[in-house]
CSV table of C-alpha atoms in Angstrom, one decimal:
chain,number,residue,atom,x,y,z
A,297,MET,CA,87.6,182.5,135.5
A,298,THR,CA,90.3,182.9,132.8
A,299,LEU,CA,90.5,181.5,129.3
A,300,GLU,CA,94.0,181.6,127.6
A,301,VAL,CA,94.2,181.0,123.9
A,302,ALA,CA,97.2,180.8,121.6
A,303,LEU,CA,96.5,178.8,118.4
A,304,GLU,CA,97.7,178.4,114.8
A,305,LYS,CA,95.9,176.5,112.2
A,306,LYS,CA,96.9,176.4,108.5
A,307,PHE,CA,94.4,176.0,105.6
A,308,LYS,CA,94.9,176.2,101.9
A,309,GLY,CA,95.6,179.9,101.2
A,310,PHE,CA,94.7,180.9,104.8
A,311,ASN,CA,96.5,180.8,108.2
A,312,LEU,CA,94.7,181.3,111.5
A,313,ASN,CA,97.0,182.8,114.2
A,314,VAL,CA,95.1,184.1,117.3
A,315,GLN,CA,96.2,184.9,120.8
A,316,PHE,CA,94.2,186.4,123.7
A,317,THR,CA,93.4,186.1,127.4
A,318,HIS,CA,89.8,186.6,128.5
A,319,GLY,CA,88.1,186.8,131.9
A,320,ASN,CA,84.5,186.4,133.1
A,321,ASP,CA,82.6,188.9,131.1
A,322,ILE,CA,81.4,188.9,127.4
A,323,MET,CA,84.0,189.3,124.7
A,324,GLY,CA,82.8,189.9,121.1
A,325,VAL,CA,84.8,188.5,118.2
A,326,LEU,CA,84.3,190.8,115.1
A,327,GLY,CA,85.5,190.1,111.6
A,328,ALA,CA,84.5,189.7,108.0
A,329,SER,CA,83.1,186.4,106.7
A,330,GLY,CA,85.9,183.9,106.3
A,331,SER,CA,88.2,185.7,108.7
A,332,GLY,CA,88.5,182.8,111.1
A,333,LYS,CA,86.0,183.8,113.8
A,334,SER,CA,84.0,180.6,113.9
A,335,MET,CA,87.2,178.4,113.5
A,336,THR,CA,88.6,180.1,116.6
A,337,LEU,CA,85.6,179.0,118.6
A,338,LYS,CA,85.7,175.4,117.2
A,339,CYS,CA,89.4,175.1,118.2
A,340,ILE,CA,88.6,176.2,121.7
A,341,ALA,CA,85.7,173.7,121.9
A,342,GLY,CA,87.8,170.9,120.5
A,343,ILE,CA,85.7,170.5,117.3
A,344,GLU,CA,88.8,171.4,115.3
A,345,THR,CA,92.4,170.8,116.2
A,346,PRO,CA,95.1,173.5,115.7
A,347,GLN,CA,98.5,172.6,114.3
A,348,ARG,CA,100.2,174.5,117.2
A,349,GLY,CA,99.2,176.3,120.3
A,350,ARG,CA,97.9,176.1,123.8
A,351,ILE,CA,94.4,176.5,125.3
A,352,VAL,CA,94.0,176.8,129.1
A,353,LEU,CA,90.6,177.2,130.9
A,354,ASN,CA,90.8,178.2,134.6
A,355,GLY,CA,94.2,176.6,134.9
A,356,ARG,CA,93.2,173.4,133.2
A,357,VAL,CA,95.0,172.6,129.9
A,358,LEU,CA,92.5,171.7,127.2
A,359,PHE,CA,95.1,171.7,124.4
A,360,ASP,CA,98.9,171.8,124.2
A,361,SER,CA,100.6,170.9,121.0
A,362,GLU,CA,104.0,170.5,122.6
A,363,GLN,CA,102.8,168.3,125.5
A,364,LYS,CA,100.5,166.3,123.2
A,365,ILE,CA,97.4,167.3,125.3
A,366,ASN,CA,94.1,167.4,123.4
A,367,LEU,CA,91.0,166.9,125.5
A,368,LYS,CA,87.8,165.6,123.8
A,369,PRO,CA,85.0,168.2,123.4
A,370,GLN,CA,82.9,166.5,126.1
A,371,GLU,CA,85.8,166.7,128.5
A,372,ARG,CA,86.4,170.5,128.2
A,373,LYS,CA,83.4,171.9,130.0
A,374,VAL,CA,82.9,174.3,127.2
A,375,GLY,CA,79.4,175.1,125.9
A,376,TYR,CA,79.0,175.8,122.2
A,377,LEU,CA,75.9,177.4,120.8
A,378,PHE,CA,75.8,176.8,117.0
A,379,GLN,CA,74.3,179.3,114.5
A,380,ASN,CA,71.4,176.9,113.8
A,381,TYR,CA,71.2,175.7,117.5
A,382,ALA,CA,71.8,172.0,116.5
A,383,LEU,CA,68.8,170.7,118.3
A,384,PHE,CA,67.9,167.0,117.7
A,385,PRO,CA,64.7,167.2,115.7
A,386,ASN,CA,63.4,163.8,116.9
A,387,MET,CA,63.7,164.8,120.6
A,388,THR,CA,61.4,166.9,122.7
A,389,VAL,CA,62.5,170.0,124.5
A,390,GLU,CA,63.1,168.1,127.8
A,391,GLN,CA,64.9,165.3,125.9
A,392,ASN,CA,67.2,167.8,124.2
A,393,ILE,CA,68.1,169.4,127.5
A,394,ALA,CA,68.6,166.0,129.2
A,395,CYS,CA,71.0,164.8,126.5
A,396,GLY,CA,73.5,167.5,127.6
A,397,LEU,CA,73.6,165.7,131.0
A,398,GLU,CA,74.6,162.3,129.7
A,399,GLN,CA,78.2,162.8,130.6
A,400,LEU,CA,77.3,163.6,134.2
A,401,ARG,CA,77.4,160.8,136.8
A,402,SER,CA,74.4,162.1,138.8
A,403,ALA,CA,71.4,159.9,139.5
A,404,LYS,CA,68.5,159.9,137.0
A,405,ALA,CA,66.3,161.8,139.5
A,406,ASP,CA,68.9,164.5,139.7
A,407,LYS,CA,69.0,164.8,136.0
A,408,GLN,CA,65.3,165.2,135.9
A,409,ALA,CA,65.5,167.9,138.5
A,410,VAL,CA,68.1,169.7,136.5
A,411,VAL,CA,65.9,169.6,133.4
A,412,ARG,CA,63.0,171.0,135.3
A,413,GLU,CA,65.2,173.8,136.7
A,414,MET,CA,66.4,174.7,133.1
A,415,ILE,CA,62.9,174.7,131.7
A,416,GLU,CA,61.9,177.2,134.4
A,417,ARG,CA,65.0,179.2,134.2
A,418,PHE,CA,64.7,179.7,130.4
A,419,GLN,CA,61.0,180.2,130.4
A,420,LEU,CA,60.1,177.0,128.6
A,421,GLU,CA,57.1,176.0,130.8
A,422,GLY,CA,54.5,174.3,128.7
A,423,LEU,CA,56.9,173.4,125.9
A,424,ALA,CA,58.6,170.3,127.5
A,425,LYS,CA,56.9,167.8,125.2
A,426,ARG,CA,57.2,169.8,122.0
A,427,TYR,CA,59.7,169.1,119.2
A,428,PRO,CA,62.0,171.7,117.7
A,429,LEU,CA,59.9,172.2,114.6
A,430,GLN,CA,57.0,173.2,116.8
A,431,LEU,CA,59.0,176.0,118.4
A,432,SER,CA,59.7,179.6,117.3
A,433,GLY,CA,63.3,180.7,116.6
A,434,GLY,CA,63.5,182.4,120.0
A,435,GLN,CA,62.2,179.3,121.8
A,436,GLN,CA,64.7,177.1,119.9
A,437,GLN,CA,67.5,179.4,121.0
A,438,ARG,CA,66.4,179.1,124.7
A,439,VAL,CA,66.3,175.3,124.5
A,440,ALA,CA,69.8,175.3,123.0
A,441,LEU,CA,71.1,177.5,125.8
A,442,ALA,CA,69.3,175.5,128.4
A,443,ARG,CA,70.9,172.3,127.1
A,444,ILE,CA,74.3,173.9,127.3
A,445,MET,CA,73.9,175.5,130.7
A,446,ALA,CA,72.5,172.3,132.2
A,447,TYR,CA,75.9,170.8,132.6
A,448,GLU,CA,77.4,174.1,134.0
A,449,PRO,CA,80.1,174.9,131.4
A,450,GLU,CA,83.1,177.0,132.5
A,451,ALA,CA,83.1,178.9,129.2
A,452,LEU,CA,80.3,179.7,126.8
A,453,LEU,CA,80.9,180.1,123.0
A,454,LEU,CA,78.2,181.7,121.0
A,455,ASP,CA,78.6,181.5,117.2
A,456,GLU,CA,76.5,184.2,115.6
A,457,PRO,CA,73.4,183.4,117.8
A,458,PHE,CA,71.2,186.0,116.2
A,459,SER,CA,72.0,185.7,112.5
A,460,ALA,CA,68.9,183.7,111.6
A,461,LEU,CA,66.4,186.0,113.4
A,462,ASP,CA,64.2,188.9,112.2
A,463,ALA,CA,65.0,192.3,113.6
A,464,TYR,CA,62.2,192.4,116.2
A,465,LEU,CA,62.9,189.0,117.6
A,466,LYS,CA,66.7,189.7,117.5
A,467,ASP,CA,66.3,192.8,119.8
A,468,GLN,CA,64.1,190.9,122.2
A,469,LEU,CA,66.4,187.9,122.4
A,470,GLN,CA,69.5,190.1,122.9
A,471,GLU,CA,67.9,191.6,126.0
A,472,GLU,CA,66.9,188.1,127.2
A,473,LEU,CA,70.4,186.8,126.6
A,474,LEU,CA,72.0,189.6,128.6
A,475,GLU,CA,69.6,188.9,131.5
A,476,MET,CA,70.4,185.2,131.4
A,477,LEU,CA,74.1,185.8,131.3
A,478,GLY,CA,74.0,188.4,134.1
A,479,SER,CA,74.6,185.7,136.8
A,480,TYR,CA,76.9,183.4,134.7
A,481,PRO,CA,80.3,183.2,136.3
A,482,GLY,CA,82.3,181.9,133.3
A,483,SER,CA,83.9,183.3,130.2
A,484,VAL,CA,81.6,184.2,127.3
A,485,ILE,CA,82.8,184.7,123.7
A,486,MET,CA,80.4,185.7,121.0
A,487,VAL,CA,81.3,185.6,117.4
A,488,THR,CA,79.4,188.1,115.2
A,489,HIS,CA,79.8,190.1,112.0
A,490,SER,CA,77.4,192.8,113.4
A,491,ARG,CA,79.0,195.9,114.8
A,492,ASP,CA,75.7,196.8,116.5
A,493,GLU,CA,75.5,193.5,118.3
A,494,VAL,CA,79.0,193.7,119.6
A,495,TYR,CA,78.7,197.3,120.7
A,496,ARG,CA,75.4,196.5,122.5
A,497,LEU,CA,76.3,193.2,124.1
A,498,CYS,CA,80.1,192.9,124.6
A,499,PRO,CA,82.2,195.1,126.9
A,500,GLN,CA,85.3,193.5,125.4
A,501,LEU,CA,86.2,193.1,121.8
A,502,LEU,CA,88.6,191.0,119.7
A,503,VAL,CA,89.0,192.0,116.0
A,504,ILE,CA,90.1,189.3,113.6
A,505,ASP,CA,91.3,190.2,110.1
A,506,HIS,CA,92.4,187.5,107.6
A,507,GLY,CA,93.1,185.0,110.4
A,508,ARG,CA,95.0,187.4,112.7
A,509,ALA,CA,93.9,189.1,115.9
A,510,VAL,CA,94.6,192.8,115.1
A,511,ARG,CA,93.0,194.5,118.1
A,512,ARG,CA,91.9,193.5,121.6
A,513,GLY,CA,90.5,195.7,124.3
A,514,ALA,CA,87.4,197.6,125.5
A,515,THR,CA,84.8,197.7,122.8
A,516,ARG,CA,83.9,201.4,123.2
A,517,GLU,CA,87.6,202.4,123.1
A,518,ILE,CA,88.2,200.5,119.9
A,519,PHE,CA,85.2,202.0,118.2
A,520,ALA,CA,86.3,205.5,119.3
A,521,ASP,CA,89.9,205.0,118.1
A,522,PRO,CA,90.1,202.0,115.7
A,523,GLN,CA,93.8,202.9,114.7
A,524,GLN,CA,93.8,200.5,111.8
A,525,LEU,CA,91.9,200.7,108.5
A,526,ALA,CA,90.6,197.1,108.8
A,527,VAL,CA,89.3,197.7,112.3
A,528,ALA,CA,87.6,201.0,111.3
A,529,ARG,CA,85.8,199.2,108.4
A,530,LEU,CA,84.6,196.4,110.6
A,531,SER,CA,83.3,199.0,113.2
A,532,GLY,CA,81.2,200.6,110.5
A,533,CYS,CA,83.2,203.5,109.2
A,534,LYS,CA,82.4,204.0,105.4
A,535,ASN,CA,84.6,207.0,104.4
A,536,PHE,CA,88.4,206.7,103.9
A,537,SER,CA,91.0,208.7,102.0
A,538,ARG,CA,94.7,208.4,101.7
A,539,ALA,CA,96.3,211.0,103.9
A,540,ARG,CA,99.5,212.8,104.8
A,541,ARG,CA,100.5,215.2,107.6
A,542,ILE,CA,101.1,218.8,106.5
A,543,GLY,CA,101.1,220.7,109.8
A,544,GLU,CA,100.9,220.6,113.6
A,545,GLN,CA,97.2,219.7,113.5
A,546,THR,CA,96.5,219.3,109.8
A,547,VAL,CA,96.4,216.5,107.3
A,548,GLU,CA,95.7,216.4,103.6
A,549,ALA,CA,93.0,214.0,102.5
A,550,LEU,CA,94.5,213.2,99.2
A,551,ASP,CA,91.5,211.4,97.6
A,552,TRP,CA,89.1,214.1,98.7
A,553,GLN,CA,91.4,217.0,97.9
A,554,VAL,CA,90.7,218.8,101.2
A,555,ARG,CA,92.8,219.7,104.2
A,556,LEU,CA,91.4,218.7,107.6
A,557,GLN,CA,92.3,219.6,111.1
A,558,VAL,CA,92.6,216.7,113.5
A,559,ARG,CA,92.9,216.5,117.3
A,560,PRO,CA,96.5,215.8,118.4
A,561,PRO,CA,98.6,213.9,119.2
A,562,PHE,CA,99.4,212.3,115.8
A,563,PRO,CA,100.0,208.5,115.8
A,564,GLU,CA,103.5,207.4,115.0
A,565,HIS,CA,102.4,206.2,111.6
A,566,PHE,CA,99.2,206.6,109.5
A,567,ASP,CA,98.3,206.2,105.9
A,568,TYR,CA,94.5,207.1,105.9
A,569,ILE,CA,92.0,209.4,107.4
A,570,GLY,CA,88.5,208.1,108.1
A,571,VAL,CA,85.2,209.9,108.9
A,572,ARG,CA,82.1,208.1,110.1
A,573,ALA,CA,79.0,208.8,108.0
A,574,HIS,CA,77.0,210.1,111.0
A,575,ASP,CA,79.7,212.7,112.0
A,576,PHE,CA,79.2,215.2,109.2
A,577,VAL,CA,77.3,218.3,110.0
A,578,PRO,CA,75.8,220.8,107.4
A,579,VAL,CA,77.2,224.3,107.5
A,580,ASP,CA,76.2,227.6,105.9
A,581,GLU,CA,78.0,228.4,102.6
A,582,ARG,CA,79.2,231.7,104.1
A,583,GLY,CA,80.3,230.2,107.4
A,584,GLU,CA,83.9,230.1,108.6
A,585,GLU,CA,83.9,226.7,110.2
A,586,ILE,CA,87.0,224.6,109.9
A,587,ASN,CA,87.0,221.3,108.0
A,588,ARG,CA,84.6,222.4,105.3
A,589,LEU,CA,84.0,219.8,102.6
A,590,PRO,CA,82.1,220.8,99.4
A,591,CYS,CA,79.0,218.6,99.1
A,592,ARG,CA,78.3,217.7,95.5
A,593,LEU,CA,75.5,215.2,95.3
A,594,LEU,CA,76.0,211.9,93.6
A,595,ASN,CA,73.0,209.9,94.9
A,596,SER,CA,70.5,209.8,97.8
A,597,SER,CA,68.1,207.3,99.3
A,598,GLU,CA,66.2,206.9,102.6
A,599,THR,CA,65.2,204.2,105.0
A,600,PRO,CA,62.3,204.4,107.5
A,601,PHE,CA,64.7,206.2,110.0
A,602,GLU,CA,67.6,207.7,108.0
A,603,HIS,CA,68.6,209.7,105.0
A,604,ASN,CA,71.6,208.4,103.1
A,605,ILE,CA,73.4,211.0,101.0
A,606,ILE,CA,76.3,210.0,98.7
A,607,PHE,CA,78.4,213.0,97.7
A,608,THR,CA,81.8,213.9,96.4
A,609,THR,CA,84.3,216.7,97.0
A,610,VAL,CA,85.8,216.3,93.5
A,611,ALA,CA,83.0,216.4,91.0
A,612,GLU,CA,85.2,217.1,88.0
A,613,ALA,CA,87.1,213.8,88.4
A,614,GLU,CA,86.4,210.9,86.0
A,615,ARG,CA,85.7,208.6,88.9
A,616,PRO,CA,85.0,211.0,91.8
A,617,PRO,CA,85.4,209.6,95.4
A,618,ARG,CA,82.1,208.6,97.0
A,619,ILE,CA,81.5,209.8,100.5
A,620,TRP,CA,78.6,208.7,102.7
A,621,TRP,CA,76.6,211.1,105.0
A,622,LEU,CA,73.8,209.6,107.1
A,623,TYR,CA,71.4,211.6,109.3
A,624,GLY,CA,68.1,210.9,111.0
A,625,ARG,CA,64.8,211.4,109.3
A,626,ASP,CA,63.9,214.2,111.8
A,627,GLU,CA,67.2,216.1,111.4
A,628,TYR,CA,67.3,219.0,109.0
A,629,ARG,CA,63.7,218.5,108.1
A,630,GLY,CA,62.7,220.4,105.0
A,631,ALA,CA,66.3,221.8,104.5
A,632,ALA,CA,67.9,221.8,101.1
A,633,LEU,CA,71.0,219.8,100.5
A,634,PRO,CA,73.9,221.9,101.9
A,635,SER,CA,76.7,223.2,99.8
A,636,TYR,CA,79.2,222.3,102.5
A,637,LEU,CA,79.6,219.7,105.3
A,638,THR,CA,82.0,219.9,108.2
A,639,VAL,CA,83.4,217.4,110.7
A,640,ALA,CA,84.9,218.1,114.1
A,641,PRO,CA,88.6,217.6,114.4
A,642,GLU,CA,88.2,215.0,117.2
A,643,LYS,CA,85.9,213.0,114.9
A,644,ASN,CA,88.6,212.4,112.3
A,645,LEU,CA,90.2,208.9,112.5
A,646,LEU,CA,93.9,208.6,111.6
A,647,LEU,CA,94.5,205.0,110.5
A,648,SER,CA,97.5,202.8,109.5
């Protein structure tokens, strides 16, 4: 199973230009709001039409601007799960599932058998006669997935499927979705703005920034080495400083006014250094650890599970740079705020 996408679409003040090839696992699409994530899915599904490009699914051309090919959405065998699930409110669960089979030429009895199979597969027993408003958010999502999977799509597009759910239900449904997709043979693309979702659910990752695909590869590798400032921000890094190389293993963090050792080799070009908020470690004031940053408190807060310390290394500046340090509630219990923090050389991110 292979999905090949190369598309360009122009908007007022915004150009979408995305290219990638994807196989039969789950690829996350990560980007800020308005970056073009959902529009990319809509172009693949045929809901929107690019100005230029080519979309090929398992050797079948869905769209080709030069050859004037543009299959209708119902001809593409692409399943699209909308953010709000787009269930028909005046139809029952079984009717919603059945409406996805209208394009198939199978007999009525066969369609009914497929509906029964989907109800069982997606654990909707006892809900067949209910309407969407009588269902929970998780049940609505399962109905929407059942409707899509009933006609056996060759690709599945998920547009922020967990954005409207509370935290508990979100965790539960993510596990259910992974289980459901475990035996699915087609390509799956999931749009999200959540780094946690993409890290947990998607082995592959495409990062879109202002309409352009800026990174594509294994999710864990991109998080470990984002390479670009925009990618590092989207992957959750909070702390950045302008930087320049001053030695074989040393850079100067210009905004923080400290020198930091990094793990070689150096990239060919970089403008910034980044440190993730969880990678700082407190050190003794008299210690000799490398990469010591003076910790001068600006603000602090806590959540049920974390402490959030905002500090600076340049307290005397008119607008001191703000640096985030996050640590678990059970770490450093009862300890006073340290005078210095350190970060391991291999944790420093050099970014263009």
